[in-house]
Amino acid sequence: MSNMETVTATNGPVVDLDKVIALFTGPNSADLHERHVAAINRLCRSNPNGFAIRDLPKVQQVLQLSVALLRRGIALFLDPVCDLVSALGKPFIRRTATDEFKMLNHITNILAAVGSILRTAGLPSQLQIVAVQTITTFANAYGNRPNVLELSHQQSETEGPQRQYHTNQSLLNKSGVVGDLITALARALLADKDAPAAVLATPVTGALLALSYNPDNCTSMVEAGMLQCLAALLDRDARAETTVMAAELMWNVVENAPLARAVLTQPQPPLQRLARGGDDGGDGGDASEPREAGAGPGPGSSSLKVATLDGNGVLGAGAPYRSASGRPNGAAPGGMEGGGNRSNVSTRGGISPFGFAPPDGDGTVDGRDDEWATTTGSQSLDDSFRIGAAANGNGHHPYDDLGETPDLLLGAAESPVDGVGGEEESTDAAEWAANGSNDGGGVFATATTTATAAATADEPVVQPLAKALTGLLRWLLLKGFSKADKELRNDLLVVFNLLLEASGFRDAAAQTRVFEPLLAAATCPELATRPDLIANYALTTDALDHELRLLVWSAMVHGCLLPEVLEAAVAGGLMRVLLLYVNIGEGHPAVRRWNPDQLATLRAAALSKLHTLSPLCPDEYERAGGPATLLGFVGATTGAAHLEAALRHLHHLFTLVPETRDSFGAAGLIPVLLGIINDAGGGTGADGGVLGHTGNSATNNGRGGSGRNSFTHTTGSTTGAAGQPEAVRHFALLCLTAMCTVHAENQRRLRKASGVGVLLTALARLRTLDPLLPAPYAVAVMDCIWASVVPDRKSTAQFLVAQGLDRVLNHLETGNKGHRPVALRLLSDLLENTRSHPFFHEWMSDINKQTAAHLLLSIWMEEDTLRGMTGPDGLLSNPSNPLAGMQKRTKWLPPENVAYGNMSPAKKEVIAMMMDNQNGEVVLAKIYGIFKLIGFDSCPYLDQRDHAILAAVEKYAKFRQGDVWRSIQADFDASGMQPTAPDRLRLESGIELSASLAMAVREAQARLLGRAQGTLKAAETKLFDGMRAQAKLEAEYRFIQLQERTPLTLAEMRRAKEQKTTMLKNSLQSFQFQQAGED
């Protein structure tokens, strides 16, 4: 931790802590309280910059001894103890570089000791306030708390304020301080307004707020009863000092702790029990038991003795003991940093954390499982300083299994019998009763509080919390005119939105009638004003009131999940107001009052709320003019982000309420969607990007003028000069698919609007996508063709004539493998039309000139390779289960993400989603269906080896039947059930038939491959015969050349000349004769 200094040069003279402890515990100095006070003051003065980490165990002893004396009524110790606790709020000092890692338990223990001051009843409120301030300072990392944005990211620095902040928050969570603060807060809330304990409400709430930015602390707060305290805090006046902090605290708790919404409807202990430390009188001690008396410092008391201290000032217990985890003094596994959810020190269940884990010789804790043997026969301070609760009946200490501090019972030196304390005890009891507070676990309990110790019945906190929030919100909507009031109002609405996600809180909120003012705030002043529910100064256009509108819309949509709230919202005009903000045109005066940026945000929010609300009340949506409004918005909007939101809304509506497709189709939505799909722009890469989407980019599509629309705000980057981003076109395709699925009239409308040509263009653009990664946009294009073109006979004919089947095959060959199931499904349905078969056979690849049949067989063999269905000899490798094969690869294939070693989480998510849906069985089934449609013997251009593969494809359906029979047999075997004799025979016959068919296929493959081998041998023989004839001719030619280079005699030369002359003469005569004959 950066604020833990490595040296102490600026500190004063070193104080011998062992001597200070001996001054408190010595038989001759135990009553010298002035010297005790002087020693504490000297200790604080000598450590003005904070205490060393290795000295904290001894400082903790000084603190607990001083607190014990203060509780005996010796007011002289108040200011020194306050100074000591305040000094603990300064950064701790490390003497070596490893102190902060090896001795974190020292910090945890001292924090637990400070927290026990808050849990302990009867202590002066001044001291408790100082303890709260110390905890708050430590929680805020000594003023270096990061902002909320920085806290949202995981800390990775090795040094720095942010790392220290996270470490401090973790230590506070392990120390159990959260439970101490909630106990003090509950006690303050139950106290009278003028009681000393009541002043703790504000500082304790601030301390809990400082701890609430950590999710673990928020979870601990919920477990300790924070919701009950928040219900009481929010039930106070809106102008109370704690209300603003309570609202933000509630926000943090509900947001950071998912447990908060889950426990709303579960019975929770009341504040009375929380004020006693959450104890109900179990093993942790009886809450109604009066405080045990004991002799202590002061007039008439004997000298104090404590358990013997070792060299490091560690308090012994008088006997060896182990915690439930088997570690000394409950030390957590794994050394000082602990191994459980909580540290070795806790205040849960009435256990007070004045004890601490025993250090080793150098002040560190080694974390070993050795028993901590302490000197026996020693006595403690007094019975008022009891660490934890009494042991249970069998003599064992009731501490839990999370490594918490066990109960150290330090008995009184001269008063072993309970109830011996005389007048001094009575005086203290009267003071504690006057404070109106109680302590936890039976410790410091008084006889006067026995009547209030009985806990009331546990009740769910959801109703009191909803009532408190509703009352506060109603007051703020009517009377909250200041900026602080409006900020508090909006914070409460954020809390409402988080809580309304829980069904139990929605019901409770409806009972408190909170949706009446929310509906008024959501619809005023667009429809009317409701001065009885919301003031006019809450309806301005400033930033806070703009935020109010967004929050109340969200809250109303959450509430509309209840039928009665939905009915009231429909009657109140919520749907009409949302559509006002979507409407393109002049607009309502109440809508035009917002500036462009505010209107952009409200329009996006209105589209989001319509996305959820319209399926709940489609009739009201249509009556309010929803189809016409959305159609005008989609056709004229200039913001790509808002256009995408509108298309999302329409797709959601078509999916949940299919009846709305008729009205939108008749209104002319299909041509608008086709225009969006075709508007890809001139930029390169806009068709696919990586993974088929462009993130959160928003563009201006350039259609329409800004004069029609008061909204001109756009964000993000653009994809082209005038093109829609892929995300917009993607959702336009989804909307078109939803509109045309099993809807003949919309399919006809698409054909009339030249939709086939638009989809063909979109299909052709898929070649620009990255083939290494799947693209949801490509899947959406093929899905749209399958749903809107294939079912219509005329559209299919137009698609085939325009070479649509060729483009499907091109994408099947070059596209990503994740698209294959959709492409094969589309191809199979197209081939159900026999007129498409010539197009299938005529296709040839642009890459290697293979036919469509060869392409399908190559895809089949890829899956075959993954399963090992075919052996090295080209025959089925596992006739007993042919489709399973050898269950291993026969050839290595690179993974889909081999080219992207460092992919973003978005890419990984898309790859995982699409690859998980790539079922190899679907691919095999579709290839079988395609060949069955075109005919297994209709491809004469396939050779014998291809026919061997096709033989296995032809029997795929029978092989699948065999798999089904084997699966049924396996289910019977696994369940131990025996099928009847006929069923058993049917199972056996089905399995045998599959195996026999596999053997027949294997034999057919052997014959086909044999023929192919014979053909290859004949071709090879012919080749070698040609090679030999060529070699003979070459030899003759070489002989002639050799003769020509050999010198001739005169006679041979004369004879050759004569032969040449004769040849030329005969040739010329023949030529002349042919010429004369022709003439």
mmCIF file of C-alpha atoms in Angstrom, residues 552-764:
data_model
loop_
_atom_site.group_PDB
_atom_site.id
_atom_site.type_symbol
_atom_site.label_atom_id
_atom_site.label_comp_id
_atom_site.label_asym_id
_atom_site.label_seq_id
_atom_site.Cartn_x
_atom_site.Cartn_y
_atom_site.Cartn_z
ATOM 1 C CA VAL A 552 -40.297 7.361 -14.486
ATOM 2 C CA TRP A 553 -40.763 5.784 -17.903
ATOM 3 C CA SER A 554 -38.534 2.900 -16.866
ATOM 4 C CA ALA A 555 -40.322 2.504 -13.553
ATOM 5 C CA MET A 556 -43.741 2.493 -15.234
ATOM 6 C CA VAL A 557 -42.659 -0.174 -17.719
ATOM 7 C CA HIS A 558 -41.474 -2.327 -14.817
ATOM 8 C CA GLY A 559 -44.798 -1.776 -13.085
ATOM 9 C CA CYS A 560 -46.794 -2.628 -16.207
ATOM 10 C CA LEU A 561 -45.832 -6.246 -15.699
ATOM 11 C CA LEU A 562 -48.679 -6.165 -13.146
ATOM 12 C CA PRO A 563 -52.118 -6.294 -14.808
ATOM 13 C CA GLU A 564 -53.645 -3.587 -12.640
ATOM 14 C CA VAL A 565 -50.765 -1.182 -13.283
ATOM 15 C CA LEU A 566 -50.888 -1.944 -17.006
ATOM 16 C CA GLU A 567 -54.595 -1.143 -17.095
ATOM 17 C CA ALA A 568 -54.029 2.140 -15.288
ATOM 18 C CA ALA A 569 -51.108 3.041 -17.580
ATOM 19 C CA VAL A 570 -53.196 2.369 -20.697
ATOM 20 C CA ALA A 571 -56.050 4.442 -19.338
ATOM 21 C CA GLY A 572 -53.620 7.185 -18.328
ATOM 22 C CA GLY A 573 -52.196 7.521 -21.851
ATOM 23 C CA LEU A 574 -48.669 6.244 -21.331
ATOM 24 C CA MET A 575 -48.663 4.575 -24.753
ATOM 25 C CA ARG A 576 -49.788 7.768 -26.464
ATOM 26 C CA VAL A 577 -47.081 9.801 -24.778
ATOM 27 C CA LEU A 578 -44.365 7.366 -25.840
ATOM 28 C CA LEU A 579 -45.604 7.484 -29.431
ATOM 29 C CA LEU A 580 -45.551 11.288 -29.337
ATOM 30 C CA TYR A 581 -41.792 11.153 -28.917
ATOM 31 C CA VAL A 582 -41.432 8.678 -31.780
ATOM 32 C CA ASN A 583 -43.622 10.651 -34.166
ATOM 33 C CA ILE A 584 -41.739 12.427 -36.953
ATOM 34 C CA GLY A 585 -43.106 15.820 -37.905
ATOM 35 C CA GLU A 586 -43.990 19.054 -36.197
ATOM 36 C CA GLY A 587 -44.653 17.272 -32.944
ATOM 37 C CA HIS A 588 -46.537 18.159 -29.814
ATOM 38 C CA PRO A 589 -45.586 21.473 -28.132
ATOM 39 C CA ALA A 590 -44.588 19.580 -25.003
ATOM 40 C CA VAL A 591 -42.222 17.514 -27.139
ATOM 41 C CA ARG A 592 -40.730 20.476 -28.985
ATOM 42 C CA ARG A 593 -39.721 22.142 -25.735
ATOM 43 C CA TRP A 594 -36.723 19.807 -25.366
ATOM 44 C CA ASN A 595 -33.431 20.668 -27.016
ATOM 45 C CA PRO A 596 -32.133 18.291 -29.735
ATOM 46 C CA ASP A 597 -29.840 16.333 -27.427
ATOM 47 C CA GLN A 598 -32.535 15.851 -24.823
ATOM 48 C CA LEU A 599 -35.071 14.870 -27.464
ATOM 49 C CA ALA A 600 -32.634 12.331 -28.902
ATOM 50 C CA THR A 601 -32.292 10.664 -25.534
ATOM 51 C CA LEU A 602 -36.039 10.730 -24.898
ATOM 52 C CA ARG A 603 -36.731 9.285 -28.337
ATOM 53 C CA ALA A 604 -34.334 6.418 -27.749
ATOM 54 C CA ALA A 605 -35.925 5.797 -24.342
ATOM 55 C CA ALA A 606 -39.427 5.860 -25.840
ATOM 56 C CA LEU A 607 -38.442 3.260 -28.424
ATOM 57 C CA SER A 608 -36.947 1.110 -25.689
ATOM 58 C CA LYS A 609 -40.104 1.304 -23.579
ATOM 59 C CA LEU A 610 -42.330 0.560 -26.570
ATOM 60 C CA HIS A 611 -40.162 -2.479 -27.165
ATOM 61 C CA THR A 612 -41.379 -3.897 -23.843
ATOM 62 C CA LEU A 613 -44.801 -2.302 -23.528
ATOM 63 C CA SER A 614 -46.368 -2.875 -26.968
ATOM 64 C CA PRO A 615 -46.501 -6.699 -26.737
ATOM 65 C CA LEU A 616 -48.353 -6.361 -23.413
ATOM 66 C CA CYS A 617 -51.185 -4.311 -24.934
ATOM 67 C CA PRO A 618 -51.142 -4.658 -28.757
ATOM 68 C CA ASP A 619 -54.727 -3.436 -29.122
ATOM 69 C CA GLU A 620 -53.947 -0.159 -27.374
ATOM 70 C CA TYR A 621 -50.766 0.127 -29.425
ATOM 71 C CA GLU A 622 -52.758 -0.091 -32.644
ATOM 72 C CA ARG A 623 -55.482 2.250 -31.407
ATOM 73 C CA ALA A 624 -52.874 4.836 -30.475
ATOM 74 C CA GLY A 625 -51.524 4.807 -34.035
ATOM 75 C CA GLY A 626 -48.415 2.758 -33.373
ATOM 76 C CA PRO A 627 -48.052 1.153 -36.837
ATOM 77 C CA ALA A 628 -48.373 4.443 -38.729
ATOM 78 C CA THR A 629 -46.073 6.244 -36.318
ATOM 79 C CA LEU A 630 -43.364 3.588 -36.497
ATOM 80 C CA LEU A 631 -43.655 3.390 -40.265
ATOM 81 C CA GLY A 632 -43.141 7.135 -40.600
ATOM 82 C CA PHE A 633 -40.248 7.014 -38.148
ATOM 83 C CA VAL A 634 -38.457 4.168 -39.925
ATOM 84 C CA GLY A 635 -38.912 5.807 -43.305
ATOM 85 C CA ALA A 636 -37.809 9.305 -42.334
ATOM 86 C CA THR A 637 -35.418 9.097 -39.391
ATOM 87 C CA THR A 638 -31.873 10.315 -39.889
ATOM 88 C CA GLY A 639 -30.305 8.607 -36.873
ATOM 89 C CA ALA A 640 -28.970 5.098 -37.406
ATOM 90 C CA ALA A 641 -28.956 4.395 -33.679
ATOM 91 C CA HIS A 642 -32.633 5.298 -33.359
ATOM 92 C CA LEU A 643 -33.462 3.443 -36.547
ATOM 93 C CA GLU A 644 -31.856 0.325 -35.139
ATOM 94 C CA ALA A 645 -33.849 0.746 -31.918
ATOM 95 C CA ALA A 646 -37.058 1.095 -33.907
ATOM 96 C CA LEU A 647 -36.288 -2.037 -35.916
ATOM 97 C CA ARG A 648 -35.506 -3.944 -32.729
ATOM 98 C CA HIS A 649 -38.877 -2.878 -31.395
ATOM 99 C CA LEU A 650 -40.684 -3.991 -34.547
ATOM 100 C CA HIS A 651 -38.948 -7.355 -34.613
ATOM 101 C CA HIS A 652 -39.829 -7.929 -30.965
ATOM 102 C CA LEU A 653 -43.430 -6.959 -31.653
ATOM 103 C CA PHE A 654 -43.750 -9.233 -34.693
ATOM 104 C CA THR A 655 -42.285 -12.137 -32.741
ATOM 105 C CA LEU A 656 -44.576 -11.809 -29.719
ATOM 106 C CA VAL A 657 -47.710 -10.539 -31.470
ATOM 107 C CA PRO A 658 -47.791 -12.056 -34.990
ATOM 108 C CA GLU A 659 -51.191 -10.470 -35.682
ATOM 109 C CA THR A 660 -49.560 -7.053 -36.035
ATOM 110 C CA ARG A 661 -47.792 -8.138 -39.230
ATOM 111 C CA ASP A 662 -50.950 -7.617 -41.249
ATOM 112 C CA SER A 663 -51.358 -3.981 -40.300
ATOM 113 C CA PHE A 664 -47.698 -3.139 -40.849
ATOM 114 C CA GLY A 665 -47.613 -4.981 -44.177
ATOM 115 C CA ALA A 666 -50.695 -3.156 -45.386
ATOM 116 C CA ALA A 667 -49.254 0.153 -44.233
ATOM 117 C CA GLY A 668 -46.231 -0.297 -46.535
ATOM 118 C CA LEU A 669 -43.438 -1.317 -44.175
ATOM 119 C CA ILE A 670 -41.967 -3.917 -46.553
ATOM 120 C CA PRO A 671 -40.709 -1.413 -49.203
ATOM 121 C CA VAL A 672 -39.179 0.669 -46.413
ATOM 122 C CA LEU A 673 -37.333 -2.342 -45.038
ATOM 123 C CA LEU A 674 -36.121 -3.282 -48.501
ATOM 124 C CA GLY A 675 -34.788 0.228 -48.962
ATOM 125 C CA ILE A 676 -32.817 -0.062 -45.733
ATOM 126 C CA ILE A 677 -31.426 -3.458 -46.717
ATOM 127 C CA ASN A 678 -30.349 -2.185 -50.117
ATOM 128 C CA ASP A 679 -28.762 0.955 -48.640
ATOM 129 C CA ALA A 680 -25.321 -0.507 -48.026
ATOM 130 C CA GLY A 681 -23.442 2.610 -49.115
ATOM 131 C CA GLY A 682 -20.295 2.839 -51.170
ATOM 132 C CA GLY A 683 -17.800 2.118 -48.456
ATOM 133 C CA THR A 684 -15.860 -1.122 -48.510
ATOM 134 C CA GLY A 685 -16.229 -3.471 -45.634
ATOM 135 C CA ALA A 686 -19.630 -2.168 -44.638
ATOM 136 C CA ASP A 687 -21.290 -5.408 -45.634
ATOM 137 C CA GLY A 688 -19.710 -7.568 -43.052
ATOM 138 C CA GLY A 689 -17.001 -6.154 -40.954
ATOM 139 C CA VAL A 690 -15.589 -8.750 -38.644
ATOM 140 C CA LEU A 691 -18.182 -11.054 -37.136
ATOM 141 C CA GLY A 692 -20.891 -9.470 -39.225
ATOM 142 C CA HIS A 693 -21.578 -6.366 -37.173
ATOM 143 C CA THR A 694 -20.185 -2.891 -36.731
ATOM 144 C CA GLY A 695 -20.511 -2.452 -32.987
ATOM 145 C CA ASN A 696 -22.357 0.600 -31.770
ATOM 146 C CA SER A 697 -21.732 2.834 -34.749
ATOM 147 C CA ALA A 698 -24.489 5.175 -35.796
ATOM 148 C CA THR A 699 -24.660 6.994 -39.079
ATOM 149 C CA ASN A 700 -26.627 9.538 -40.965
ATOM 150 C CA ASN A 701 -28.231 7.809 -43.893
ATOM 151 C CA GLY A 702 -28.797 11.009 -45.747
ATOM 152 C CA ARG A 703 -32.466 10.443 -46.438
ATOM 153 C CA GLY A 704 -34.917 13.228 -45.828
ATOM 154 C CA GLY A 705 -34.174 16.656 -44.567
ATOM 155 C CA SER A 706 -33.608 17.832 -41.031
ATOM 156 C CA GLY A 707 -36.503 20.252 -41.411
ATOM 157 C CA ARG A 708 -38.979 17.432 -40.903
ATOM 158 C CA ASN A 709 -37.364 16.196 -37.765
ATOM 159 C CA SER A 710 -36.322 18.098 -34.701
ATOM 160 C CA PHE A 711 -33.935 15.292 -33.885
ATOM 161 C CA THR A 712 -30.595 15.714 -35.626
ATOM 162 C CA HIS A 713 -28.263 14.190 -33.068
ATOM 163 C CA THR A 714 -26.129 11.257 -34.187
ATOM 164 C CA THR A 715 -23.262 9.492 -32.514
ATOM 165 C CA GLY A 716 -20.506 7.148 -33.464
ATOM 166 C CA SER A 717 -18.714 6.559 -36.711
ATOM 167 C CA THR A 718 -20.037 6.149 -40.225
ATOM 168 C CA THR A 719 -19.710 3.243 -42.605
ATOM 169 C CA GLY A 720 -19.998 5.057 -45.903
ATOM 170 C CA ALA A 721 -21.083 8.200 -47.596
ATOM 171 C CA ALA A 722 -24.787 7.379 -47.509
ATOM 172 C CA GLY A 723 -25.052 3.768 -46.346
ATOM 173 C CA GLN A 724 -26.753 2.186 -43.405
ATOM 174 C CA PRO A 725 -24.501 0.344 -40.961
ATOM 175 C CA GLU A 726 -24.707 -3.389 -40.951
ATOM 176 C CA ALA A 727 -26.476 -3.542 -37.593
ATOM 177 C CA VAL A 728 -29.402 -1.562 -39.029
ATOM 178 C CA ARG A 729 -29.590 -3.714 -42.157
ATOM 179 C CA HIS A 730 -29.336 -6.815 -39.997
ATOM 180 C CA PHE A 731 -32.430 -5.897 -37.987
ATOM 181 C CA ALA A 732 -34.252 -4.863 -41.163
ATOM 182 C CA LEU A 733 -33.656 -8.393 -42.449
ATOM 183 C CA LEU A 734 -34.925 -9.853 -39.167
ATOM 184 C CA CYS A 735 -38.074 -7.740 -39.383
ATOM 185 C CA LEU A 736 -38.636 -8.794 -42.992
ATOM 186 C CA THR A 737 -38.169 -12.445 -42.034
ATOM 187 C CA ALA A 738 -40.644 -12.157 -39.181
ATOM 188 C CA MET A 739 -43.207 -10.425 -41.420
ATOM 189 C CA CYS A 740 -43.020 -13.015 -44.224
ATOM 190 C CA THR A 741 -42.782 -16.206 -42.192
ATOM 191 C CA VAL A 742 -45.921 -18.226 -43.000
ATOM 192 C CA HIS A 743 -47.601 -15.106 -44.376
ATOM 193 C CA ALA A 744 -48.482 -15.458 -48.064
ATOM 194 C CA GLU A 745 -49.763 -11.908 -48.453
ATOM 195 C CA ASN A 746 -46.566 -10.318 -47.171
ATOM 196 C CA GLN A 747 -44.562 -12.658 -49.412
ATOM 197 C CA ARG A 748 -46.561 -11.380 -52.375
ATOM 198 C CA ARG A 749 -46.005 -7.779 -51.257
ATOM 199 C CA LEU A 750 -42.273 -8.402 -51.118
ATOM 200 C CA ARG A 751 -42.264 -9.745 -54.672
ATOM 201 C CA LYS A 752 -44.271 -6.785 -55.920
ATOM 202 C CA ALA A 753 -41.794 -4.426 -54.259
ATOM 203 C CA SER A 754 -38.853 -6.013 -56.153
ATOM 204 C CA GLY A 755 -37.722 -7.644 -52.964
ATOM 205 C CA VAL A 756 -36.214 -10.658 -54.735
ATOM 206 C CA GLY A 757 -33.682 -8.474 -56.511
ATOM 207 C CA VAL A 758 -32.786 -6.674 -53.281
ATOM 208 C CA LEU A 759 -32.176 -9.961 -51.495
ATOM 209 C CA LEU A 760 -30.119 -11.257 -54.405
ATOM 210 C CA THR A 761 -27.941 -8.172 -54.145
ATOM 211 C CA ALA A 762 -27.529 -8.706 -50.408
ATOM 212 C CA LEU A 763 -26.641 -12.350 -51.063
ATOM 213 C CA ALA A 764 -24.012 -11.359 -53.607
#
